[in-house]
JSON list of C-alpha atoms in Angstrom, two decimals:
[
{"chain": "A", "resi": 1, "resn": "MET", "atom": "CA", "xyz": [11.24, 17.44, 7.74]},
{"chain": "A", "resi": 2, "resn": "ASP", "atom": "CA", "xyz": [10.28, 13.78, 7.81]},
{"chain": "A", "resi": 3, "resn": "LEU", "atom": "CA", "xyz": [10.67, 12.88, 4.38]},
{"chain": "A", "resi": 4, "resn": "SER", "atom": "CA", "xyz": [8.68, 9.62, 5.06]},
{"chain": "A", "resi": 5, "resn": "GLN", "atom": "CA", "xyz": [5.50, 11.48, 5.17]},
{"chain": "A", "resi": 6, "resn": "VAL", "atom": "CA", "xyz": [5.89, 12.88, 2.48]},
{"chain": "A", "resi": 7, "resn": "LYS", "atom": "CA", "xyz": [3.85, 11.20, -0.60]},
{"chain": "A", "resi": 8, "resn": "PHE", "atom": "CA", "xyz": [5.65, 10.96, -4.26]},
{"chain": "A", "resi": 9, "resn": "ASP", "atom": "CA", "xyz": [4.27, 10.38, -7.33]},
{"chain": "A", "resi": 10, "resn": "GLU", "atom": "CA", "xyz": [5.31, 7.72, -9.24]},
{"chain": "A", "resi": 11, "resn": "GLN", "atom": "CA", "xyz": [8.01, 9.57, -10.99]},
{"chain": "A", "resi": 12, "resn": "GLY", "atom": "CA", "xyz": [8.78, 10.43, -7.56]},
{"chain": "A", "resi": 13, "resn": "LEU", "atom": "CA", "xyz": [7.76, 13.96, -6.77]},
{"chain": "A", "resi": 14, "resn": "VAL", "atom": "CA", "xyz": [6.15, 15.82, -5.35]},
{"chain": "A", "resi": 15, "resn": "PRO", "atom": "CA", "xyz": [4.98, 19.70, -6.67]},
{"chain": "A", "resi": 16, "resn": "VAL", "atom": "CA", "xyz": [5.64, 22.45, -4.52]},
{"chain": "A", "resi": 17, "resn": "VAL", "atom": "CA", "xyz": [4.53, 25.79, -3.92]},
{"chain": "A", "resi": 18, "resn": "VAL", "atom": "CA", "xyz": [7.07, 28.95, -3.70]},
{"chain": "A", "resi": 19, "resn": "GLN", "atom": "CA", "xyz": [5.77, 31.69, -1.31]},
{"chain": "A", "resi": 20, "resn": "ASP", "atom": "CA", "xyz": [7.15, 35.20, -0.57]},
{"chain": "A", "resi": 21, "resn": "ALA", "atom": "CA", "xyz": [8.05, 34.32, 3.11]},
{"chain": "A", "resi": 22, "resn": "LYS", "atom": "CA", "xyz": [6.58, 38.31, 3.85]},
{"chain": "A", "resi": 23, "resn": "THR", "atom": "CA", "xyz": [4.33, 38.79, 1.53]},
{"chain": "A", "resi": 24, "resn": "GLY", "atom": "CA", "xyz": [2.78, 35.57, 0.78]},
{"chain": "A", "resi": 25, "resn": "GLU", "atom": "CA", "xyz": [2.66, 36.20, -2.50]},
{"chain": "A", "resi": 26, "resn": "VAL", "atom": "CA", "xyz": [2.90, 32.43, -4.41]},
{"chain": "A", "resi": 27, "resn": "LEU", "atom": "CA", "xyz": [6.17, 33.23, -5.96]},
{"chain": "A", "resi": 28, "resn": "THR", "atom": "CA", "xyz": [6.57, 30.00, -8.84]},
{"chain": "A", "resi": 29, "resn": "LEU", "atom": "CA", "xyz": [5.59, 26.57, -8.64]},
{"chain": "A", "resi": 30, "resn": "ALA", "atom": "CA", "xyz": [8.00, 24.09, -9.62]},
{"chain": "A", "resi": 31, "resn": "TYR", "atom": "CA", "xyz": [8.71, 20.22, -8.50]},
{"chain": "A", "resi": 32, "resn": "ALA", "atom": "CA", "xyz": [10.57, 18.45, -6.20]},
{"chain": "A", "resi": 33, "resn": "ASN", "atom": "CA", "xyz": [12.67, 14.62, -6.06]},
{"chain": "A", "resi": 34, "resn": "ARG", "atom": "CA", "xyz": [14.15, 13.06, -2.57]},
{"chain": "A", "resi": 35, "resn": "GLU", "atom": "CA", "xyz": [17.40, 14.17, -3.83]},
{"chain": "A", "resi": 36, "resn": "ALA", "atom": "CA", "xyz": [15.90, 17.91, -4.13]},
{"chain": "A", "resi": 37, "resn": "LEU", "atom": "CA", "xyz": [14.19, 18.22, -0.78]},
{"chain": "A", "resi": 38, "resn": "GLU", "atom": "CA", "xyz": [17.00, 17.00, 1.39]},
{"chain": "A", "resi": 39, "resn": "GLU", "atom": "CA", "xyz": [19.52, 19.65, -0.61]},
{"chain": "A", "resi": 40, "resn": "THR", "atom": "CA", "xyz": [17.15, 22.83, -0.07]},
{"chain": "A", "resi": 41, "resn": "LEU", "atom": "CA", "xyz": [16.49, 21.22, 4.05]},
{"chain": "A", "resi": 42, "resn": "ARG", "atom": "CA", "xyz": [20.06, 21.09, 3.99]},
{"chain": "A", "resi": 43, "resn": "THR", "atom": "CA", "xyz": [21.27, 24.59, 1.88]},
{"chain": "A", "resi": 44, "resn": "ARG", "atom": "CA", "xyz": [18.55, 26.42, 3.18]},
{"chain": "A", "resi": 45, "resn": "ARG", "atom": "CA", "xyz": [18.11, 27.03, -0.40]},
{"chain": "A", "resi": 46, "resn": "SER", "atom": "CA", "xyz": [15.98, 27.18, -3.15]},
{"chain": "A", "resi": 47, "resn": "THR", "atom": "CA", "xyz": [16.13, 23.14, -5.19]},
{"chain": "A", "resi": 48, "resn": "PHE", "atom": "CA", "xyz": [14.17, 21.96, -6.72]},
{"chain": "A", "resi": 49, "resn": "TYR", "atom": "CA", "xyz": [14.02, 19.04, -9.79]},
{"chain": "A", "resi": 50, "resn": "SER", "atom": "CA", "xyz": [13.87, 19.30, -13.67]},
{"chain": "A", "resi": 51, "resn": "ARG", "atom": "CA", "xyz": [11.82, 17.29, -15.82]},
{"chain": "A", "resi": 52, "resn": "SER", "atom": "CA", "xyz": [12.68, 18.13, -19.03]},
{"chain": "A", "resi": 53, "resn": "ARG", "atom": "CA", "xyz": [16.47, 18.01, -17.85]},
{"chain": "A", "resi": 54, "resn": "LYS", "atom": "CA", "xyz": [15.84, 15.32, -15.04]},
{"chain": "A", "resi": 55, "resn": "THR", "atom": "CA", "xyz": [19.18, 16.54, -13.04]},
{"chain": "A", "resi": 56, "resn": "LEU", "atom": "CA", "xyz": [18.71, 19.09, -10.08]},
{"chain": "A", "resi": 57, "resn": "TRP", "atom": "CA", "xyz": [17.42, 23.03, -10.04]},
{"chain": "A", "resi": 58, "resn": "ARG", "atom": "CA", "xyz": [19.32, 25.05, -7.74]},
{"chain": "A", "resi": 59, "resn": "LYS", "atom": "CA", "xyz": [17.66, 28.66, -7.58]},
{"chain": "A", "resi": 60, "resn": "GLY", "atom": "CA", "xyz": [19.59, 31.73, -8.64]},
{"chain": "A", "resi": 61, "resn": "GLU", "atom": "CA", "xyz": [22.82, 28.66, -9.43]},
{"chain": "A", "resi": 62, "resn": "THR", "atom": "CA", "xyz": [23.38, 30.33, -13.10]},
{"chain": "A", "resi": 63, "resn": "SER", "atom": "CA", "xyz": [21.17, 33.63, -12.13]},
{"chain": "A", "resi": 64, "resn": "GLY", "atom": "CA", "xyz": [21.82, 35.31, -9.15]},
{"chain": "A", "resi": 65, "resn": "ASN", "atom": "CA", "xyz": [18.40, 35.59, -7.86]},
{"chain": "A", "resi": 66, "resn": "LEU", "atom": "CA", "xyz": [18.33, 32.59, -5.02]},
{"chain": "A", "resi": 67, "resn": "GLN", "atom": "CA", "xyz": [15.91, 32.17, -2.43]},
{"chain": "A", "resi": 68, "resn": "GLU", "atom": "CA", "xyz": [16.34, 31.90, 1.45]},
{"chain": "A", "resi": 69, "resn": "VAL", "atom": "CA", "xyz": [14.25, 28.83, 2.30]},
{"chain": "A", "resi": 70, "resn": "VAL", "atom": "CA", "xyz": [13.21, 30.03, 6.54]},
{"chain": "A", "resi": 71, "resn": "GLU", "atom": "CA", "xyz": [10.81, 27.66, 6.57]},
{"chain": "A", "resi": 72, "resn": "VAL", "atom": "CA", "xyz": [9.37, 24.33, 4.69]},
{"chain": "A", "resi": 73, "resn": "LEU", "atom": "CA", "xyz": [5.60, 22.98, 5.28]},
{"chain": "A", "resi": 74, "resn": "LEU", "atom": "CA", "xyz": [3.81, 19.91, 3.71]},
{"chain": "A", "resi": 75, "resn": "ASP", "atom": "CA", "xyz": [0.56, 19.26, 3.05]},
{"chain": "A", "resi": 76, "resn": "CYS", "atom": "CA", "xyz": [-2.33, 17.22, 5.16]},
{"chain": "A", "resi": 77, "resn": "ASP", "atom": "CA", "xyz": [-2.50, 14.72, 3.15]},
{"chain": "A", "resi": 78, "resn": "GLY", "atom": "CA", "xyz": [1.71, 14.99, 2.41]},
{"chain": "A", "resi": 79, "resn": "ASP", "atom": "CA", "xyz": [1.54, 15.24, -0.91]},
{"chain": "A", "resi": 80, "resn": "ALA", "atom": "CA", "xyz": [2.07, 18.77, -1.08]},
{"chain": "A", "resi": 81, "resn": "VAL", "atom": "CA", "xyz": [5.59, 21.18, 0.16]},
{"chain": "A", "resi": 82, "resn": "VAL", "atom": "CA", "xyz": [5.57, 24.86, 0.50]},
{"chain": "A", "resi": 83, "resn": "TYR", "atom": "CA", "xyz": [9.27, 26.69, 0.85]},
{"chain": "A", "resi": 84, "resn": "ARG", "atom": "CA", "xyz": [8.44, 29.93, 1.83]},
{"chain": "A", "resi": 85, "resn": "VAL", "atom": "CA", "xyz": [11.45, 32.04, 1.52]},
{"chain": "A", "resi": 86, "resn": "LEU", "atom": "CA", "xyz": [13.57, 35.63, 1.50]},
{"chain": "A", "resi": 87, "resn": "PRO", "atom": "CA", "xyz": [13.90, 36.34, -2.62]},
{"chain": "A", "resi": 88, "resn": "HIS", "atom": "CA", "xyz": [17.17, 37.57, -3.62]},
{"chain": "A", "resi": 89, "resn": "GLY", "atom": "CA", "xyz": [15.64, 38.43, -7.38]},
{"chain": "A", "resi": 90, "resn": "PRO", "atom": "CA", "xyz": [12.73, 38.07, -9.33]},
{"chain": "A", "resi": 91, "resn": "ALA", "atom": "CA", "xyz": [11.39, 34.20, -9.21]},
{"chain": "A", "resi": 92, "resn": "CYS", "atom": "CA", "xyz": [10.42, 33.69, -13.23]},
{"chain": "A", "resi": 93, "resn": "HIS", "atom": "CA", "xyz": [13.08, 34.00, -15.79]},
{"chain": "A", "resi": 94, "resn": "THR", "atom": "CA", "xyz": [11.26, 36.06, -17.91]},
{"chain": "A", "resi": 95, "resn": "GLY", "atom": "CA", "xyz": [12.14, 39.27, -15.16]},
{"chain": "A", "resi": 96, "resn": "GLU", "atom": "CA", "xyz": [8.64, 38.89, -13.08]},
{"chain": "A", "resi": 97, "resn": "ARG", "atom": "CA", "xyz": [8.68, 38.73, -9.44]},
{"chain": "A", "resi": 98, "resn": "SER", "atom": "CA", "xyz": [6.44, 35.80, -9.51]},
{"chain": "A", "resi": 99, "resn": "CYS", "atom": "CA", "xyz": [6.19, 33.21, -12.27]},
{"chain": "A", "resi": 100, "resn": "PHE", "atom": "CA", "xyz": [1.94, 33.88, -11.80]},
{"chain": "A", "resi": 101, "resn": "HIS", "atom": "CA", "xyz": [1.44, 37.27, -13.44]},
{"chain": "A", "resi": 102, "resn": "ARG", "atom": "CA", "xyz": [-1.00, 36.74, -16.11]},
{"chain": "A", "resi": 103, "resn": "PRO", "atom": "CA", "xyz": [-4.19, 37.55, -14.32]},
{"chain": "A", "resi": 104, "resn": "LEU", "atom": "CA", "xyz": [-7.12, 35.63, -15.81]},
{"chain": "A", "resi": 105, "resn": "LEU", "atom": "CA", "xyz": [-10.22, 37.51, -13.89]},
{"chain": "A", "resi": 106, "resn": "SER", "atom": "CA", "xyz": [-8.57, 40.31, -11.72]},
{"chain": "A", "resi": 107, "resn": "GLY", "atom": "CA", "xyz": [-8.43, 41.25, -7.63]},
{"chain": "A", "resi": 108, "resn": "GLU", "atom": "CA", "xyz": [-7.31, 44.30, -5.11]},
{"chain": "A", "resi": 109, "resn": "PRO", "atom": "CA", "xyz": [-4.00, 43.49, -3.75]},
{"chain": "A", "resi": 110, "resn": "SER", "atom": "CA", "xyz": [-3.39, 43.53, -0.34]},
{"chain": "A", "resi": 111, "resn": "LEU", "atom": "CA", "xyz": [-2.20, 45.87, 1.93]},
{"chain": "A", "resi": 112, "resn": "GLY", "atom": "CA", "xyz": [0.77, 43.69, 2.93]},
{"chain": "A", "resi": 113, "resn": "PHE", "atom": "CA", "xyz": [1.38, 42.73, -0.85]},
{"chain": "A", "resi": 114, "resn": "VAL", "atom": "CA", "xyz": [0.94, 46.66, -2.15]},
{"chain": "A", "resi": 115, "resn": "LEU", "atom": "CA", "xyz": [3.60, 47.59, 1.70]},
{"chain": "A", "resi": 116, "resn": "SER", "atom": "CA", "xyz": [6.22, 45.43, 0.50]},
{"chain": "A", "resi": 117, "resn": "GLN", "atom": "CA", "xyz": [6.17, 46.41, -2.48]},
{"chain": "A", "resi": 118, "resn": "VAL", "atom": "CA", "xyz": [6.50, 50.43, -1.68]},
{"chain": "A", "resi": 119, "resn": "TYR", "atom": "CA", "xyz": [9.11, 49.75, -0.24]},
{"chain": "A", "resi": 120, "resn": "ALA", "atom": "CA", "xyz": [10.74, 47.60, -2.09]},
{"chain": "A", "resi": 121, "resn": "THR", "atom": "CA", "xyz": [11.19, 49.92, -4.74]},
{"chain": "A", "resi": 122, "resn": "ILE", "atom": "CA", "xyz": [11.07, 52.98, -2.17]},
{"chain": "A", "resi": 123, "resn": "GLN", "atom": "CA", "xyz": [14.65, 50.32, -0.64]},
{"chain": "A", "resi": 124, "resn": "GLU", "atom": "CA", "xyz": [16.20, 50.63, -4.44]},
{"chain": "A", "resi": 125, "resn": "ARG", "atom": "CA", "xyz": [15.06, 54.03, -4.69]},
{"chain": "A", "resi": 126, "resn": "LEU", "atom": "CA", "xyz": [17.62, 54.70, -1.68]},
{"chain": "A", "resi": 127, "resn": "LYS", "atom": "CA", "xyz": [19.83, 52.29, -3.11]},
{"chain": "A", "resi": 128, "resn": "THR", "atom": "CA", "xyz": [20.68, 54.08, -5.96]},
{"chain": "A", "resi": 129, "resn": "LEU", "atom": "CA", "xyz": [20.17, 57.78, -6.32]},
{"chain": "A", "resi": 130, "resn": "PRO", "atom": "CA", "xyz": [17.96, 57.83, -9.89]},
{"chain": "A", "resi": 131, "resn": "GLU", "atom": "CA", "xyz": [18.44, 61.49, -11.19]},
{"chain": "A", "resi": 132, "resn": "GLY", "atom": "CA", "xyz": [14.32, 62.99, -11.16]},
{"chain": "A", "resi": 133, "resn": "SER", "atom": "CA", "xyz": [13.04, 60.32, -8.23]},
{"chain": "A", "resi": 134, "resn": "TYR", "atom": "CA", "xyz": [11.45, 61.56, -5.36]},
{"chain": "A", "resi": 135, "resn": "VAL", "atom": "CA", "xyz": [12.67, 59.39, -2.71]},
{"chain": "A", "resi": 136, "resn": "ALA", "atom": "CA", "xyz": [16.54, 60.47, -3.80]},
{"chain": "A", "resi": 137, "resn": "LYS", "atom": "CA", "xyz": [15.29, 64.44, -4.05]},
{"chain": "A", "resi": 138, "resn": "LEU", "atom": "CA", "xyz": [14.24, 62.95, 0.51]},
{"chain": "A", "resi": 139, "resn": "HIS", "atom": "CA", "xyz": [16.11, 61.59, 1.91]},
{"chain": "A", "resi": 140, "resn": "GLN", "atom": "CA", "xyz": [19.21, 64.17, -0.13]},
{"chain": "A", "resi": 141, "resn": "ALA", "atom": "CA", "xyz": [17.65, 66.91, 1.19]},
{"chain": "A", "resi": 142, "resn": "GLY", "atom": "CA", "xyz": [18.53, 65.00, 5.12]},
{"chain": "A", "resi": 143, "resn": "LEU", "atom": "CA", "xyz": [16.18, 62.90, 7.12]},
{"chain": "A", "resi": 144, "resn": "ASP", "atom": "CA", "xyz": [14.27, 66.49, 8.95]},
{"chain": "A", "resi": 145, "resn": "ARG", "atom": "CA", "xyz": [12.93, 67.57, 5.79]},
{"chain": "A", "resi": 146, "resn": "ILE", "atom": "CA", "xyz": [11.23, 64.17, 5.47]},
{"chain": "A", "resi": 147, "resn": "LEU", "atom": "CA", "xyz": [10.45, 64.19, 9.56]},
{"chain": "A", "resi": 148, "resn": "LYS", "atom": "CA", "xyz": [9.09, 67.67, 8.30]},
{"chain": "A", "resi": 149, "resn": "LYS", "atom": "CA", "xyz": [6.73, 65.46, 5.35]},
{"chain": "A", "resi": 150, "resn": "ILE", "atom": "CA", "xyz": [4.90, 63.59, 8.21]},
{"chain": "A", "resi": 151, "resn": "GLY", "atom": "CA", "xyz": [4.33, 66.48, 10.09]},
{"chain": "A", "resi": 152, "resn": "GLU", "atom": "CA", "xyz": [2.59, 68.06, 7.22]},
{"chain": "A", "resi": 153, "resn": "GLU", "atom": "CA", "xyz": [1.06, 64.63, 5.45]},
{"chain": "A", "resi": 154, "resn": "ALA", "atom": "CA", "xyz": [-0.61, 64.49, 9.00]},
{"chain": "A", "resi": 155, "resn": "GLY", "atom": "CA", "xyz": [-2.05, 67.71, 9.76]},
{"chain": "A", "resi": 156, "resn": "GLU", "atom": "CA", "xyz": [-3.83, 67.09, 6.53]},
{"chain": "A", "resi": 157, "resn": "VAL", "atom": "CA", "xyz": [-4.89, 64.04, 7.22]},
{"chain": "A", "resi": 158, "resn": "ILE", "atom": "CA", "xyz": [-5.79, 65.98, 10.28]},
{"chain": "A", "resi": 159, "resn": "ILE", "atom": "CA", "xyz": [-8.06, 68.08, 8.60]},
{"chain": "A", "resi": 160, "resn": "ALA", "atom": "CA", "xyz": [-9.53, 65.80, 6.47]},
{"chain": "A", "resi": 161, "resn": "ALA", "atom": "CA", "xyz": [-11.22, 64.02, 8.44]},
{"chain": "A", "resi": 162, "resn": "LYS", "atom": "CA", "xyz": [-12.72, 67.31, 10.34]},
{"chain": "A", "resi": 163, "resn": "ASN", "atom": "CA", "xyz": [-14.03, 67.39, 7.02]},
{"chain": "A", "resi": 164, "resn": "GLN", "atom": "CA", "xyz": [-15.22, 64.42, 7.59]},
{"chain": "A", "resi": 165, "resn": "SER", "atom": "CA", "xyz": [-14.21, 63.66, 3.15]},
{"chain": "A", "resi": 166, "resn": "PRO", "atom": "CA", "xyz": [-13.38, 60.38, 3.50]},
{"chain": "A", "resi": 167, "resn": "GLU", "atom": "CA", "xyz": [-12.26, 61.08, 0.14]},
{"chain": "A", "resi": 168, "resn": "GLU", "atom": "CA", "xyz": [-9.87, 63.15, 1.11]},
{"chain": "A", "resi": 169, "resn": "VAL", "atom": "CA", "xyz": [-8.73, 60.84, 4.12]},
{"chain": "A", "resi": 170, "resn": "ARG", "atom": "CA", "xyz": [-7.93, 57.53, 1.80]},
{"chain": "A", "resi": 171, "resn": "TRP", "atom": "CA", "xyz": [-5.44, 60.11, -0.18]},
{"chain": "A", "resi": 172, "resn": "GLU", "atom": "CA", "xyz": [-4.11, 62.18, 2.98]},
{"chain": "A", "resi": 173, "resn": "ALA", "atom": "CA", "xyz": [-3.65, 58.70, 5.17]},
{"chain": "A", "resi": 174, "resn": "THR", "atom": "CA", "xyz": [-2.11, 56.89, 1.59]},
{"chain": "A", "resi": 175, "resn": "ASP", "atom": "CA", "xyz": [0.99, 60.06, 1.51]},
{"chain": "A", "resi": 176, "resn": "LEU", "atom": "CA", "xyz": [1.07, 60.11, 5.17]},
{"chain": "A", "resi": 177, "resn": "LEU", "atom": "CA", "xyz": [1.95, 55.70, 5.27]},
{"chain": "A", "resi": 178, "resn": "PHE", "atom": "CA", "xyz": [4.09, 57.40, 2.28]},
{"chain": "A", "resi": 179, "resn": "HIS", "atom": "CA", "xyz": [6.60, 58.69, 3.87]},
{"chain": "A", "resi": 180, "resn": "LEU", "atom": "CA", "xyz": [6.60, 56.86, 6.97]},
{"chain": "A", "resi": 181, "resn": "LEU", "atom": "CA", "xyz": [7.93, 53.86, 4.90]},
{"chain": "A", "resi": 182, "resn": "LEU", "atom": "CA", "xyz": [10.50, 56.05, 3.51]},
{"chain": "A", "resi": 183, "resn": "VAL", "atom": "CA", "xyz": [11.74, 57.36, 7.28]},
{"chain": "A", "resi": 184, "resn": "LEU", "atom": "CA", "xyz": [11.48, 53.07, 8.30]},
{"chain": "A", "resi": 185, "resn": "ALA", "atom": "CA", "xyz": [14.13, 53.15, 5.24]},
{"chain": "A", "resi": 186, "resn": "GLU", "atom": "CA", "xyz": [16.06, 55.32, 6.33]},
{"chain": "A", "resi": 187, "resn": "LEU", "atom": "CA", "xyz": [15.89, 53.74, 9.15]},
{"chain": "A", "resi": 188, "resn": "GLY", "atom": "CA", "xyz": [17.02, 50.89, 8.57]},
{"chain": "A", "resi": 189, "resn": "LEU", "atom": "CA", "xyz": [13.39, 48.77, 9.68]},
{"chain": "A", "resi": 190, "resn": "THR", "atom": "CA", "xyz": [10.89, 47.16, 7.81]},
{"chain": "A", "resi": 191, "resn": "PRO", "atom": "CA", "xyz": [7.09, 47.26, 7.21]},
{"chain": "A", "resi": 192, "resn": "GLU", "atom": "CA", "xyz": [7.66, 44.13, 8.77]},
{"chain": "A", "resi": 193, "resn": "ASP", "atom": "CA", "xyz": [9.13, 44.80, 11.25]},
{"chain": "A", "resi": 194, "resn": "LEU", "atom": "CA", "xyz": [5.81, 47.86, 12.07]},
{"chain": "A", "resi": 195, "resn": "ALA", "atom": "CA", "xyz": [3.95, 44.12, 11.33]},
{"chain": "A", "resi": 196, "resn": "LYS", "atom": "CA", "xyz": [5.62, 42.45, 14.56]},
{"chain": "A", "resi": 197, "resn": "THR", "atom": "CA", "xyz": [5.12, 44.64, 17.21]},
{"chain": "A", "resi": 198, "resn": "LEU", "atom": "CA", "xyz": [1.59, 45.14, 16.65]},
{"chain": "A", "resi": 199, "resn": "TRP", "atom": "CA", "xyz": [0.27, 41.53, 16.92]},
{"chain": "A", "resi": 200, "resn": "GLU", "atom": "CA", "xyz": [2.56, 40.73, 19.52]},
{"chain": "A", "resi": 201, "resn": "ARG", "atom": "CA", "xyz": [0.33, 44.09, 21.17]},
{"chain": "A", "resi": 202, "resn": "HIS", "atom": "CA", "xyz": [-2.65, 42.89, 20.10]},
{"chain": "A", "resi": 203, "resn": "ARG", "atom": "CA", "xyz": [-2.37, 39.32, 21.48]},
{"chain": "A", "resi": 204, "resn": "THR", "atom": "CA", "xyz": [-1.58, 40.63, 24.60]},
{"chain": "A", "resi": 205, "resn": "PRO", "atom": "CA", "xyz": [-4.12, 40.99, 26.88]},
{"chain": "A", "resi": 206, "resn": "GLY", "atom": "CA", "xyz": [-4.91, 44.12, 27.91]},
{"chain": "A", "resi": 207, "resn": "GLY", "atom": "CA", "xyz": [-2.69, 45.37, 25.32]},
{"chain": "A", "resi": 208, "resn": "PRO", "atom": "CA", "xyz": [-2.46, 49.82, 23.64]},
{"chain": "A", "resi": 209, "resn": "ALA", "atom": "CA", "xyz": [-3.79, 47.24, 20.17]},
{"chain": "A", "resi": 210, "resn": "PRO", "atom": "CA", "xyz": [-7.53, 47.32, 20.03]},
{"chain": "A", "resi": 211, "resn": "SER", "atom": "CA", "xyz": [-8.42, 43.72, 19.77]}
]
């Protein structure tokens, strides 16, 4: 980024929107001066300027909840910046994943957001194996048991579809998708890996994905 294109305000600051690079979720709004932007570009770690403390603020410096910056974008007018990040822990000081967690007008979450949240929960269950966890139980039963569940759930989807029951299909397809996410986590794959492959197929003329 050519920082000469950034239009800092009279205080030498520019607003920074921090966005999860995988889900598109907005995590926080902060401010940066030229030094903070330079530090972010150099280290690929979210760095801001604290207006209250009058100093640079490196996300995760004390909490450990750092943000790995994968892209920095400047808007069309040059007076706002986006950090697209891979967060390592919550963005908000309250412990919430995003600072924007108090809805004034609620809407339905996107599929990508839901998949990423469920997948993250599955990963955490596999890591900690808490007592009573369904994910932990299936993991301990072995991959063959998980694959058997996928076969069972796929069969339920087929039956529901044959019965022409949209409600049944919705429920059974959700079960199938959950167990598919579990298999992905077991094998070290992510929903983003599938999205990338599907997008590549979609953009290939004559590819197997529908256009």
